[in-house]
Coordinates of C-alpha atoms in Angstrom, one line a residue:
M7 CA 27.2 -20.8 30.1
T8 CA 23.4 -20.7 30.5
F9 CA 21.0 -21.4 27.8
N10 CA 18.9 -18.4 26.9
A11 CA 15.8 -19.3 24.8
E12 CA 15.1 -15.6 23.9
Q13 CA 18.6 -15.0 22.5
V14 CA 18.5 -18.2 20.5
T15 CA 15.1 -17.3 19.0
R16 CA 16.3 -13.8 18.2
A17 CA 19.4 -15.2 16.5
I18 CA 17.3 -17.7 14.5
I19 CA 15.0 -14.8 13.3
I20 CA 18.0 -12.7 12.3
F21 CA 19.5 -15.7 10.4
F22 CA 16.3 -16.4 8.6
A23 CA 15.7 -12.7 7.7
F24 CA 19.3 -12.3 6.4
S25 CA 19.0 -15.6 4.5
I26 CA 15.8 -14.7 2.7
G27 CA 17.1 -11.1 2.0
L28 CA 20.3 -12.4 0.6
F29 CA 18.4 -15.1 -1.4
H30 CA 16.3 -12.5 -3.2
L31 CA 19.4 -10.2 -3.9
A32 CA 21.3 -13.2 -5.3
N33 CA 18.4 -14.2 -7.5
V34 CA 17.8 -10.9 -9.0
S35 CA 21.5 -10.4 -9.6
G36 CA 21.7 -13.6 -11.7
V37 CA 24.0 -15.5 -9.3
F38 CA 21.4 -18.3 -9.6
V39 CA 18.1 -18.4 -11.6
L40 CA 15.1 -20.1 -10.1
S41 CA 11.6 -20.5 -11.4
T42 CA 8.9 -18.2 -10.2
Q43 CA 7.1 -20.9 -8.3
S44 CA 10.3 -21.9 -6.4
I45 CA 10.9 -18.3 -5.4
R46 CA 7.4 -17.9 -4.1
I47 CA 7.3 -21.1 -2.1
Y48 CA 10.7 -20.3 -0.5
H49 CA 9.6 -16.7 0.2
L50 CA 6.4 -17.7 2.0
M51 CA 8.1 -20.6 3.9
M52 CA 10.7 -18.2 5.4
M53 CA 8.4 -15.4 6.0
L54 CA 6.0 -17.6 7.9
A55 CA 8.9 -19.1 9.9
I56 CA 10.0 -15.6 10.9
L57 CA 6.4 -14.6 11.7
F58 CA 5.7 -17.5 14.0
L59 CA 8.9 -17.1 15.9
S60 CA 8.5 -13.3 16.4
K61 CA 4.7 -12.9 17.0
P62 CA 2.9 -14.5 19.9
S63 CA -0.2 -16.7 19.2
F64 CA -2.3 -14.7 21.6
V65 CA -1.5 -11.7 23.7
L66 CA -2.9 -13.5 26.7
F67 CA -0.3 -16.3 26.4
K68 CA 2.6 -14.0 25.4
D69 CA 6.0 -15.3 26.8
S70 CA 4.3 -18.4 28.2
I71 CA 5.7 -21.9 27.7
F72 CA 2.5 -22.8 25.7
D73 CA 3.0 -19.9 23.3
K74 CA 6.6 -20.8 22.7
L75 CA 5.8 -24.4 22.1
V76 CA 3.0 -23.6 19.6
S77 CA 5.3 -21.1 17.8
V78 CA 8.1 -23.7 17.4
V79 CA 5.6 -26.3 16.2
L80 CA 4.2 -23.9 13.6
T81 CA 7.6 -22.8 12.5
L82 CA 8.8 -26.4 11.9
T83 CA 5.5 -27.1 10.1
A84 CA 6.0 -24.1 7.8
L85 CA 9.5 -25.2 7.0
A86 CA 8.5 -28.9 6.4
S87 CA 5.5 -28.0 4.2
G88 CA 7.5 -25.5 2.3
I89 CA 10.4 -28.0 1.6
Y90 CA 7.8 -30.6 0.5
M91 CA 6.3 -28.2 -2.0
L92 CA 9.7 -27.2 -3.3
S93 CA 10.4 -30.9 -3.9
R94 CA 7.0 -31.6 -5.6
W95 CA 5.9 -28.6 -7.6
Q96 CA 8.0 -29.3 -10.7
D97 CA 6.7 -32.9 -10.9
I98 CA 3.2 -31.6 -10.6
A99 CA 3.7 -29.0 -13.3
L100 CA 5.4 -31.4 -15.8
S101 CA 2.7 -34.0 -15.3
G102 CA 0.0 -31.5 -16.3
G103 CA -1.3 -31.0 -12.8
E104 CA -1.4 -34.5 -11.6
T105 CA -1.3 -34.6 -7.8
E106 CA -1.2 -37.2 -5.0
Q107 CA -3.3 -37.3 -2.0
L108 CA -0.4 -36.3 0.2
D109 CA 0.0 -33.1 -1.9
A110 CA -3.6 -32.1 -1.1
W111 CA -3.2 -32.8 2.7
V112 CA 0.1 -30.8 2.8
G113 CA -1.9 -28.0 1.0
V114 CA -4.5 -28.1 3.8
V115 CA -1.7 -27.5 6.3
I116 CA -0.3 -24.6 4.2
L117 CA -3.8 -23.0 4.0
F118 CA -4.1 -23.2 7.8
L119 CA -0.6 -21.7 8.3
V120 CA -1.5 -18.9 5.9
L121 CA -4.7 -18.1 7.7
E122 CA -3.0 -18.2 11.1
G123 CA -0.1 -16.1 9.7
A124 CA -2.7 -13.5 8.5
R125 CA -4.3 -13.4 11.9
R126 CA -1.0 -12.9 13.7
A127 CA 0.5 -10.4 11.3
V128 CA -2.5 -8.3 10.3
G129 CA -5.4 -9.1 12.6
N130 CA -8.6 -11.1 13.0
I131 CA -10.6 -9.2 10.3
L132 CA -8.4 -10.3 7.4
A133 CA -8.3 -13.9 8.7
I134 CA -12.2 -13.9 9.0
I135 CA -12.6 -12.5 5.4
C136 CA -10.2 -15.1 4.0
T137 CA -11.9 -17.9 5.9
F138 CA -15.3 -16.8 4.5
F139 CA -14.0 -16.9 0.9
F140 CA -12.3 -20.3 1.6
I141 CA -15.5 -21.9 2.9
Y142 CA -17.7 -20.5 0.0
P143 CA -17.0 -23.4 -2.3
F144 CA -18.3 -25.8 0.4
I145 CA -21.5 -24.0 1.1
S146 CA -22.2 -22.6 -2.4
P147 CA -24.5 -25.5 -3.4
Y148 CA -26.8 -24.6 -0.6
L149 CA -27.0 -20.9 -1.2
P150 CA -29.9 -19.3 -3.0
G151 CA -30.1 -17.7 -6.4
I152 CA -27.0 -16.3 -8.1
L153 CA -24.8 -17.3 -5.2
E154 CA -25.4 -21.0 -5.8
S155 CA -22.5 -22.8 -7.3
R156 CA -21.1 -26.2 -7.9
G157 CA -19.5 -27.6 -4.7
Y158 CA -15.9 -28.7 -4.3
P159 CA -14.4 -31.2 -1.8
L160 CA -11.7 -30.0 0.6
L161 CA -8.8 -31.8 -1.0
R162 CA -9.7 -30.4 -4.5
I163 CA -9.8 -26.9 -3.2
S164 CA -6.5 -27.5 -1.4
E165 CA -4.9 -28.7 -4.6
I166 CA -6.0 -25.7 -6.6
L167 CA -5.0 -23.1 -4.0
T168 CA -1.6 -24.6 -3.2
T169 CA -0.3 -26.6 -6.2
T170 CA -1.1 -24.0 -8.9
S171 CA -0.4 -20.3 -9.3
Q172 CA -4.1 -19.4 -8.8
G173 CA -4.1 -19.3 -5.0
V174 CA -1.6 -18.9 -2.2
Y175 CA 1.4 -18.8 -4.6
G176 CA -0.4 -16.5 -7.0
I177 CA 0.2 -12.9 -8.1
P178 CA -0.1 -11.2 -4.7
L179 CA 2.7 -13.3 -3.2
G180 CA 4.7 -12.9 -6.4
V181 CA 4.6 -9.1 -5.9
S182 CA 5.9 -9.6 -2.3
A183 CA 8.6 -12.0 -3.5
T184 CA 9.9 -9.7 -6.3
Y185 CA 10.0 -6.0 -6.0
I186 CA 8.4 -5.3 -2.6
I187 CA 11.2 -7.2 -0.7
L188 CA 13.9 -5.6 -2.9
F189 CA 12.5 -2.1 -2.4
S190 CA 12.2 -2.8 1.4
I191 CA 15.9 -3.8 1.5
Y192 CA 16.8 -0.8 -0.7
G193 CA 15.0 1.5 1.7
A194 CA 16.8 -0.1 4.6
F195 CA 20.2 0.4 2.9
L196 CA 19.3 4.1 2.4
T197 CA 18.4 4.4 6.1
E198 CA 21.5 2.5 7.4
F199 CA 23.9 4.6 5.3
G200 CA 22.4 8.0 6.4
A201 CA 20.2 9.0 3.5
G202 CA 17.4 9.9 6.0
D203 CA 19.5 12.6 7.7
F204 CA 20.7 14.0 4.3
F205 CA 17.2 14.3 2.9
F206 CA 16.0 15.8 6.2
N207 CA 18.7 18.4 6.0
I208 CA 17.7 19.2 2.4
A209 CA 14.0 19.4 3.3
S210 CA 14.8 21.6 6.3
R211 CA 16.6 24.1 4.1
V212 CA 14.2 24.1 1.2
T213 CA 11.1 24.3 3.4
R214 CA 12.6 26.0 6.4
N215 CA 10.2 28.0 8.5
M216 CA 7.2 26.3 6.9
R217 CA 4.8 24.3 9.1
A218 CA 4.7 20.6 8.3
A219 CA 7.7 20.9 6.0
G220 CA 8.5 17.2 6.2
A221 CA 5.0 16.1 5.5
K222 CA 4.7 18.4 2.6
T223 CA 8.0 17.2 1.2
A224 CA 6.7 13.7 1.6
V225 CA 3.6 14.6 -0.5
I226 CA 5.7 16.0 -3.4
F227 CA 8.5 13.4 -3.2
S228 CA 6.3 10.4 -3.0
T229 CA 4.1 11.7 -5.8
L230 CA 7.1 12.1 -8.1
L231 CA 8.4 8.5 -7.4
G232 CA 4.9 7.1 -7.5
M233 CA 4.4 8.3 -11.0
V234 CA 7.1 6.0 -12.3
S235 CA 7.2 3.1 -9.7
G236 CA 3.8 1.6 -10.5
S237 CA 3.6 0.1 -7.0
A238 CA 2.2 1.8 -4.0
A239 CA 3.8 -0.6 -1.6
G240 CA 7.1 -0.4 -3.3
N241 CA 6.9 3.4 -3.3
V242 CA 6.3 3.4 0.4
A243 CA 9.2 1.0 1.0
V244 CA 11.6 3.4 -0.8
T245 CA 10.4 6.9 0.2
G246 CA 8.8 5.9 3.5
T247 CA 12.2 5.2 5.1
L248 CA 13.1 8.8 4.4
T249 CA 9.9 10.7 4.8
I250 CA 8.3 8.9 7.8
P251 CA 11.2 9.6 10.2
M252 CA 11.1 13.2 9.0
M253 CA 7.4 13.5 9.8
K254 CA 7.9 11.8 13.2
R255 CA 10.7 14.2 14.1
E256 CA 8.4 17.1 13.3
G257 CA 5.8 15.9 15.8
Y258 CA 3.4 13.7 13.8
Q259 CA 2.4 10.6 15.6
S260 CA 3.7 7.3 14.2
H261 CA 0.4 6.2 12.7
Q262 CA -0.2 9.6 11.2
A263 CA 3.2 9.7 9.5
G264 CA 2.7 6.1 8.1
A265 CA -0.8 7.0 6.9
I266 CA 0.3 10.1 5.1
E267 CA 3.1 8.2 3.3
A268 CA 0.7 5.4 2.3
V269 CA -1.9 7.8 0.9
V270 CA 0.5 9.9 -1.2
S271 CA 2.4 6.8 -2.4
T272 CA -0.9 5.3 -3.6
G273 CA -2.0 8.5 -5.3
G274 CA 1.2 8.6 -7.3
Q275 CA -0.2 5.9 -9.6
L276 CA -3.0 8.3 -10.6
M277 CA -0.7 11.1 -11.7
P278 CA 0.2 11.6 -15.4
P279 CA 2.4 11.5 -17.4
V280 CA 3.4 8.0 -16.1
M281 CA 0.5 6.3 -14.3
G282 CA 1.9 2.8 -14.3
A283 CA 1.2 -0.2 -16.5
A284 CA -2.5 -0.3 -15.7
A285 CA -3.1 3.0 -17.6
F286 CA -1.5 1.6 -20.8
I287 CA -3.5 -1.6 -20.5
M288 CA -6.7 0.6 -20.1
A289 CA -5.8 2.4 -23.4
E290 CA -5.5 -1.0 -25.2
I291 CA -8.7 -2.4 -23.7
I292 CA -11.0 0.5 -24.5
G293 CA -9.2 1.4 -27.8
V294 CA -8.2 5.0 -27.1
P295 CA -4.8 6.8 -27.3
Y296 CA -2.9 6.9 -24.0
T297 CA -3.0 10.7 -24.2
D298 CA -6.8 10.5 -23.7
I299 CA -6.1 8.5 -20.4
M300 CA -3.6 11.1 -19.3
Q301 CA -6.0 14.0 -20.1
A302 CA -8.9 12.3 -18.2
A303 CA -6.7 11.6 -15.1
I304 CA -4.9 14.9 -14.7
I305 CA -7.6 16.9 -12.8
P306 CA -8.8 14.2 -10.5
A307 CA -5.1 13.4 -9.6
C308 CA -4.3 17.0 -8.9
L309 CA -7.4 17.3 -6.7
F310 CA -6.4 14.3 -4.7
F311 CA -3.0 15.7 -4.0
L312 CA -4.4 19.1 -3.1
S313 CA -6.6 17.4 -0.6
I314 CA -3.8 15.4 1.1
F315 CA -1.6 18.6 1.1
F316 CA -4.2 20.4 3.1
V317 CA -4.8 17.4 5.3
V318 CA -1.2 17.4 6.4
H319 CA -1.2 21.2 6.9
L320 CA -4.4 21.3 8.9
Q321 CA -3.2 18.3 11.0
A322 CA 0.0 20.2 11.8
L323 CA -2.1 23.3 12.9
K324 CA -4.4 21.1 15.0
A325 CA -1.5 19.4 16.7
D326 CA 0.3 22.7 17.0
I327 CA 3.4 21.4 15.2
K328 CA 5.8 24.3 15.0
P329 CA 8.1 25.0 12.0
I330 CA 11.5 23.5 12.5
A331 CA 14.0 26.4 12.8
V332 CA 17.2 26.0 10.9
D333 CA 20.2 28.1 11.8
L334 CA 21.9 28.5 8.5
D335 CA 25.0 29.9 10.1
E336 CA 25.6 26.5 11.8
Q337 CA 24.9 24.5 8.6
Q338 CA 27.3 23.8 5.9
S339 CA 26.6 25.5 2.6
M340 CA 24.0 24.1 0.3
C341 CA 26.7 23.3 -2.3
K342 CA 28.7 21.3 0.2
L343 CA 25.5 19.5 1.4
L344 CA 24.6 18.5 -2.2
I345 CA 28.2 17.3 -2.8
Y346 CA 28.0 15.2 0.3
G347 CA 24.5 13.9 -0.6
G348 CA 25.7 12.8 -4.1
Q349 CA 26.1 9.3 -2.7
Y350 CA 22.3 9.2 -2.2
I351 CA 21.2 11.4 -5.1
I352 CA 23.1 9.4 -7.7
P353 CA 21.5 6.0 -6.7
F354 CA 18.1 7.5 -6.5
A355 CA 18.4 9.2 -9.8
T356 CA 19.6 5.9 -11.3
L357 CA 16.5 4.1 -9.9
I358 CA 14.1 6.6 -11.4
G359 CA 16.0 6.8 -14.7
M360 CA 16.1 3.0 -15.1
I361 CA 12.4 2.7 -14.4
I362 CA 11.5 5.4 -16.9
S363 CA 13.8 3.7 -19.4
G364 CA 11.8 0.5 -19.2
Y365 CA 13.8 -1.6 -16.8
S366 CA 11.8 -3.8 -14.4
P367 CA 11.4 -2.2 -10.9
F368 CA 13.3 -4.9 -9.2
K369 CA 16.3 -4.8 -11.6
A370 CA 16.4 -1.0 -11.2
C371 CA 16.2 -1.4 -7.5
F372 CA 19.0 -3.9 -7.4
Y373 CA 21.4 -1.9 -9.5
S374 CA 20.6 1.3 -7.6
T375 CA 21.5 -0.6 -4.4
L376 CA 24.9 -1.6 -5.8
I377 CA 25.5 2.0 -6.9
L378 CA 24.5 3.2 -3.4
L379 CA 27.2 0.9 -1.9
A380 CA 29.8 1.9 -4.4
C381 CA 29.1 5.6 -3.8
H382 CA 29.3 5.2 -0.1
V383 CA 32.8 3.6 -0.4
I384 CA 34.0 6.3 -2.8
W385 CA 32.7 9.1 -0.5
A386 CA 34.0 7.5 2.7
R387 CA 37.2 6.4 1.0
R388 CA 37.3 3.3 3.1
L389 CA 35.9 -0.2 3.4
D390 CA 35.7 -1.2 7.0
K391 CA 33.7 -3.3 9.5
A392 CA 31.0 -0.6 9.8
F393 CA 30.3 -0.9 6.1
F394 CA 29.6 -4.7 6.4
K395 CA 27.7 -4.3 9.6
K396 CA 25.4 -1.7 8.1
S397 CA 24.9 -3.9 5.0
F398 CA 24.0 -6.9 7.2
N399 CA 21.5 -4.8 9.2
A400 CA 20.0 -3.4 6.0
I401 CA 19.3 -6.8 4.5
T402 CA 18.0 -8.2 7.8
H403 CA 15.7 -5.2 8.7
G404 CA 14.5 -4.9 5.1
A405 CA 13.5 -8.6 5.0
K406 CA 11.8 -8.5 8.4
S407 CA 9.6 -5.5 7.4
V408 CA 8.1 -7.6 4.5
V409 CA 6.8 -10.4 6.9
P410 CA 3.3 -8.9 7.4
I411 CA 3.1 -8.0 3.7
A412 CA 3.9 -11.5 2.6
S413 CA 1.3 -12.9 5.0
A414 CA -1.4 -10.6 3.7
C415 CA -0.4 -11.4 0.1
A416 CA -0.7 -15.1 0.7
A417 CA -4.0 -14.7 2.3
A418 CA -5.2 -12.5 -0.6
G419 CA -4.3 -15.4 -2.9
I420 CA -7.0 -17.5 -1.2
I421 CA -9.6 -14.9 -2.1
A422 CA -8.4 -14.6 -5.7
G423 CA -8.2 -18.3 -6.1
T424 CA -11.7 -18.8 -4.8
L425 CA -13.1 -16.2 -7.1
G426 CA -11.5 -18.1 -10.1
I427 CA -12.6 -21.6 -9.0
T428 CA -16.3 -20.8 -8.3
G429 CA -16.9 -18.1 -11.0
L430 CA -18.0 -15.8 -8.2
G431 CA -16.4 -12.9 -10.0
S432 CA -18.7 -13.0 -13.1
K433 CA -21.7 -13.6 -10.8
I434 CA -20.9 -10.4 -8.9
S435 CA -21.0 -8.5 -12.2
G436 CA -24.5 -9.9 -12.9
M437 CA -25.5 -9.2 -9.4
I438 CA -24.6 -5.5 -9.7
I439 CA -26.8 -5.1 -12.7
T440 CA -29.8 -6.9 -11.1
T441 CA -29.5 -5.4 -7.7
S442 CA -29.1 -1.8 -8.9
G443 CA -32.4 -2.0 -10.8
G444 CA -30.8 0.2 -13.5
I445 CA -30.2 3.1 -11.0
P446 CA -26.7 4.5 -11.8
L447 CA -25.9 5.7 -8.2
V448 CA -26.8 2.3 -6.7
A449 CA -24.7 0.5 -9.4
L450 CA -21.7 2.8 -8.7
L451 CA -21.9 2.1 -5.0
L452 CA -22.1 -1.6 -5.5
T453 CA -19.3 -1.4 -8.0
M454 CA -17.1 0.5 -5.5
V455 CA -17.6 -2.2 -2.9
V456 CA -16.9 -5.0 -5.3
A457 CA -13.9 -3.2 -6.8
I458 CA -12.3 -2.7 -3.4
I459 CA -12.9 -6.4 -2.4
L460 CA -11.6 -7.7 -5.7
G461 CA -8.6 -5.4 -5.5
M462 CA -7.5 -6.5 -2.0
G463 CA -3.9 -7.5 -1.8
L464 CA -3.3 -7.1 -5.5
P465 CA -0.9 -4.6 -7.3
T466 CA -2.7 -1.9 -9.3
T467 CA -2.1 -3.7 -12.7
A468 CA -3.5 -7.0 -11.5
A469 CA -6.4 -5.4 -9.7
Y470 CA -7.3 -3.3 -12.7
L471 CA -7.2 -6.4 -15.0
I472 CA -9.6 -8.2 -12.8
L473 CA -11.9 -5.2 -12.4
A474 CA -11.9 -4.4 -16.1
T475 CA -13.2 -7.9 -16.9
V476 CA -15.5 -8.4 -13.9
V477 CA -16.9 -5.1 -12.9
A478 CA -16.5 -2.5 -15.7
P479 CA -18.7 -4.4 -18.1
A480 CA -21.6 -4.1 -15.6
L481 CA -21.3 -0.3 -15.7
A482 CA -21.0 -0.3 -19.5
Q483 CA -24.2 -2.3 -19.8
L484 CA -25.9 0.4 -17.8
G485 CA -24.9 3.0 -20.4
V486 CA -21.9 4.5 -18.6
D487 CA -19.3 5.9 -21.0
L488 CA -16.5 3.3 -21.4
L489 CA -13.6 5.5 -20.4
T490 CA -15.5 6.8 -17.4
A491 CA -16.4 3.2 -16.4
H492 CA -12.8 2.1 -16.6
M493 CA -11.4 5.2 -14.9
F494 CA -13.9 4.5 -12.1
V495 CA -12.7 1.0 -11.4
F496 CA -9.1 2.0 -12.0
F497 CA -9.3 4.5 -9.1
F498 CA -10.8 1.9 -6.7
G499 CA -8.2 -0.6 -7.9
C500 CA -5.5 1.9 -6.8
V501 CA -7.1 2.9 -3.4
S502 CA -7.5 -0.8 -2.5
T503 CA -3.9 -0.5 -1.3
I504 CA -5.1 1.8 1.6
T505 CA -8.5 0.2 2.2
P506 CA -8.7 -1.9 5.4
P507 CA -8.5 -4.7 6.2
V508 CA -6.1 -5.6 3.3
A509 CA -4.1 -2.5 2.7
L510 CA -0.6 -3.3 1.4
A511 CA 0.7 0.3 1.2
S512 CA -0.5 0.8 4.8
Y513 CA 1.2 -2.4 5.9
V514 CA 4.6 -1.3 4.6
A515 CA 4.1 2.1 6.1
A516 CA 3.2 0.6 9.5
G517 CA 6.4 -1.5 9.5
I518 CA 8.5 1.5 8.8
S519 CA 6.8 3.8 11.3
N520 CA 6.6 1.1 14.0
A521 CA 2.9 1.7 14.4
S522 CA -0.2 -0.6 14.6
I523 CA -1.1 -1.9 11.1
N524 CA -4.8 -1.4 11.7
K525 CA -4.3 2.1 13.1
V526 CA -2.2 3.1 10.1
S527 CA -4.7 1.5 7.7
W528 CA -7.8 3.3 9.1
T529 CA -6.0 6.6 9.3
A530 CA -4.8 6.3 5.7
F531 CA -8.4 5.5 4.7
C532 CA -9.7 8.7 6.4
Y533 CA -6.9 10.9 4.9
G534 CA -7.5 9.5 1.4
I535 CA -11.3 9.8 1.5
T536 CA -11.2 12.3 -1.4
C537 CA -10.0 9.5 -3.7
Y538 CA -13.1 7.5 -2.9
L539 CA -15.3 10.4 -3.8
L540 CA -13.6 11.6 -7.0
P541 CA -14.8 8.7 -9.2
F542 CA -18.4 9.5 -8.3
M543 CA -17.8 13.2 -9.0
F544 CA -16.3 12.7 -12.4
F545 CA -19.2 10.3 -13.3
Y546 CA -21.7 13.0 -12.6
G547 CA -19.4 15.9 -13.6
P548 CA -17.5 15.1 -16.8
G549 CA -15.9 18.5 -16.6
L550 CA -13.4 17.0 -14.1
L551 CA -12.3 14.6 -16.9
L552 CA -11.9 17.7 -19.2
R553 CA -15.0 17.0 -21.1
G554 CA -17.5 19.7 -22.1
S555 CA -17.1 23.4 -22.9
L556 CA -14.3 25.5 -21.5
G557 CA -16.7 27.4 -19.2
E558 CA -18.1 24.1 -17.8
I559 CA -14.6 22.7 -17.2
L560 CA -13.3 25.9 -15.5
L561 CA -16.4 26.1 -13.2
A562 CA -16.2 22.4 -12.4
V563 CA -12.5 22.5 -11.6
S564 CA -12.6 25.7 -9.5
S565 CA -15.6 24.6 -7.4
A566 CA -14.0 21.2 -6.9
I567 CA -10.8 22.8 -5.6
V568 CA -12.8 24.6 -2.9
G569 CA -14.7 21.3 -2.3
V570 CA -11.6 19.2 -1.7
I571 CA -10.2 21.8 0.7
A572 CA -13.5 21.6 2.6
I573 CA -13.3 17.8 2.7
A574 CA -9.8 18.2 4.2
V575 CA -11.1 20.5 6.9
S576 CA -13.8 18.0 7.7
I577 CA -11.4 15.0 7.8
V578 CA -9.0 16.8 10.2
G579 CA -11.8 18.6 12.1
F580 CA -9.9 21.9 12.4
Y581 CA -10.3 25.4 11.0
K582 CA -8.8 28.0 13.3
T583 CA -10.3 26.0 16.1
V584 CA -11.3 22.4 16.7
L585 CA -14.7 21.6 15.0
N586 CA -17.4 19.6 16.6
I587 CA -18.9 16.5 15.0
L588 CA -22.0 18.3 13.6
T589 CA -19.9 21.1 12.0
R590 CA -17.5 18.5 10.5
V591 CA -20.4 16.6 9.0
M592 CA -21.9 19.8 7.5
V593 CA -18.6 20.9 6.1
F594 CA -18.2 17.5 4.6
F595 CA -21.5 17.7 2.8
A596 CA -20.8 21.3 1.7
G597 CA -17.5 20.0 0.2
L598 CA -19.5 17.2 -1.6
A599 CA -21.9 19.8 -3.1
L600 CA -19.0 21.9 -4.4
M601 CA -17.2 18.9 -5.9
L602 CA -20.4 17.9 -7.7
Q603 CA -20.6 19.7 -11.0
G604 CA -23.6 22.1 -11.3
M605 CA -24.3 25.7 -10.5
N606 CA -27.1 25.0 -8.0
T607 CA -25.0 22.5 -6.0
D608 CA -22.0 24.9 -6.1
L609 CA -24.0 27.8 -4.7
I610 CA -25.6 25.7 -2.0
G611 CA -22.2 24.2 -0.9
L612 CA -20.5 27.6 -1.0
A613 CA -23.2 29.2 1.1
V614 CA -23.1 26.5 3.8
L615 CA -19.4 26.5 3.9
I616 CA -19.1 30.3 4.3
V617 CA -21.7 30.3 7.1
L618 CA -20.0 27.4 9.0
L619 CA -16.5 28.9 8.6
F620 CA -17.7 32.3 9.6
I621 CA -19.2 30.9 12.8
S622 CA -16.0 29.0 13.6
T623 CA -14.0 32.2 13.1
K624 CA -16.3 34.1 15.5
I625 CA -15.9 31.3 18.1
T626 CA -12.1 31.4 17.8
K627 CA -12.1 35.2 18.4
I628 CA -14.4 34.8 21.5
K629 CA -12.0 32.2 22.9
E630 CA -9.0 34.5 22.3
I631 CA -10.8 37.4 24.1
K632 CA -11.6 35.1 27.1

């Protein structure tokens, strides 16, 4: 019997993935109860081990002896440092934060592993950004003006970022170690037990003979779940396993299917009546009823989904994706199909119902998984080897898909920790006011950039809390209405999940669609561009927040509808024919003019749009004649 290193490595990866998946399922079930810090340390340790064994150090050295040796060394180092932290964190916590020099040096090793993991899993850009934030405390004493800060030695930074919950083991990694991995495993269970085929059959019947039926189903389906899940990445993990294969089967490319799912899952958090915990926190912070938040969000949220709806439709037209024909005579009746699909409908309804009822997402996810398994046994009327094999594969695949997310979350913890250590966050707020010179548009642009950076890798609730304390006060000091200021940063806190280079929703979608993370991230950014524009539009056009007279509101909403459709045409670059760059740019600015509240801008935008689309129609007719 010959020794095969590849098979051994693959077996170890599968063992690690199954172990970490089973660990999280057992923890949420109450089989054993561990502290938050222990769960996060173990989660990162196993995810880094899987990553280093499965991803090459450099493409140039792929499959070389050097690469394998480096990967093994890094894997063993990740395991050793993780075990050390598991043995030490409780003593550190009980002593009030007292650490030893060895703790700090092990922390340095962990920080290096996290940066290398981010580079391997996500790409160089994320690693570079995290490295920049990491070195800021060392160079801050030598920086000019407001950027100057008290310096910190390496070991002190290492202690704070690795022995407390402010850095690597902070909120971002906690999100990965709680509901993201459970939702990923849940999605894998749905896939393994045939839910994808069932939902595809349902979608084929409901939207038969429609172009881009699967993508349009994804928009509606992900929106409904996103309203109650409160997590873009978790929403992708659940719905993406169903909708992404549907879109790929229709003819969408892998990165396009992943991007569409990431965008609509992110936008679900903007849609009333349930907008996630962040909206309730907003109501408390600014002291208004939650109904006011819902009222302000309804029109921008609908405009956003109208935009992505037209993006998927126009993308289907551009790629000549034909409607999928369904021969109803060869299909079982809808009634029988629904009865068969009860094994998937019941668990999904349970998940949504429990979340609405106030259960935590991961508890709801766990019990929904158990109900899914029970329903499958009842429907199949047997418990055989195939059942256990599918369960094993679901846990393994679900855990493996979280590897890049966990790496990105740990890296984002370095950024969040550095902001807290140095006070850079509050300095950024002061910098916005000073740099803008009191000009609202400049302040808004600076706020957008800062909000996206601060929201990187964080769930919407955590991102909003940071932005509400760091950025929103800067806008309020410039005279911006308090609700508008908080809605502005809330929107950018949401879209940070699809903003490269740290785009958690896109990372999950990329894993499901088997596409490049960076390609999915940038495509999602383009498809969701309307969500980056809407906060500026409702700042200058309060009618979109349902403020003003009835006539002003109706005019603002109707022109904005035409505007977002024009933006969608510009994004895809298609209207009856493929548009050139100049036409796309002009259509984009016409859409902006229409979205901006005001009679003059509406007339200008509408006139430009009519002329451009008329010319495109003429060109199409000439091509058809030729």
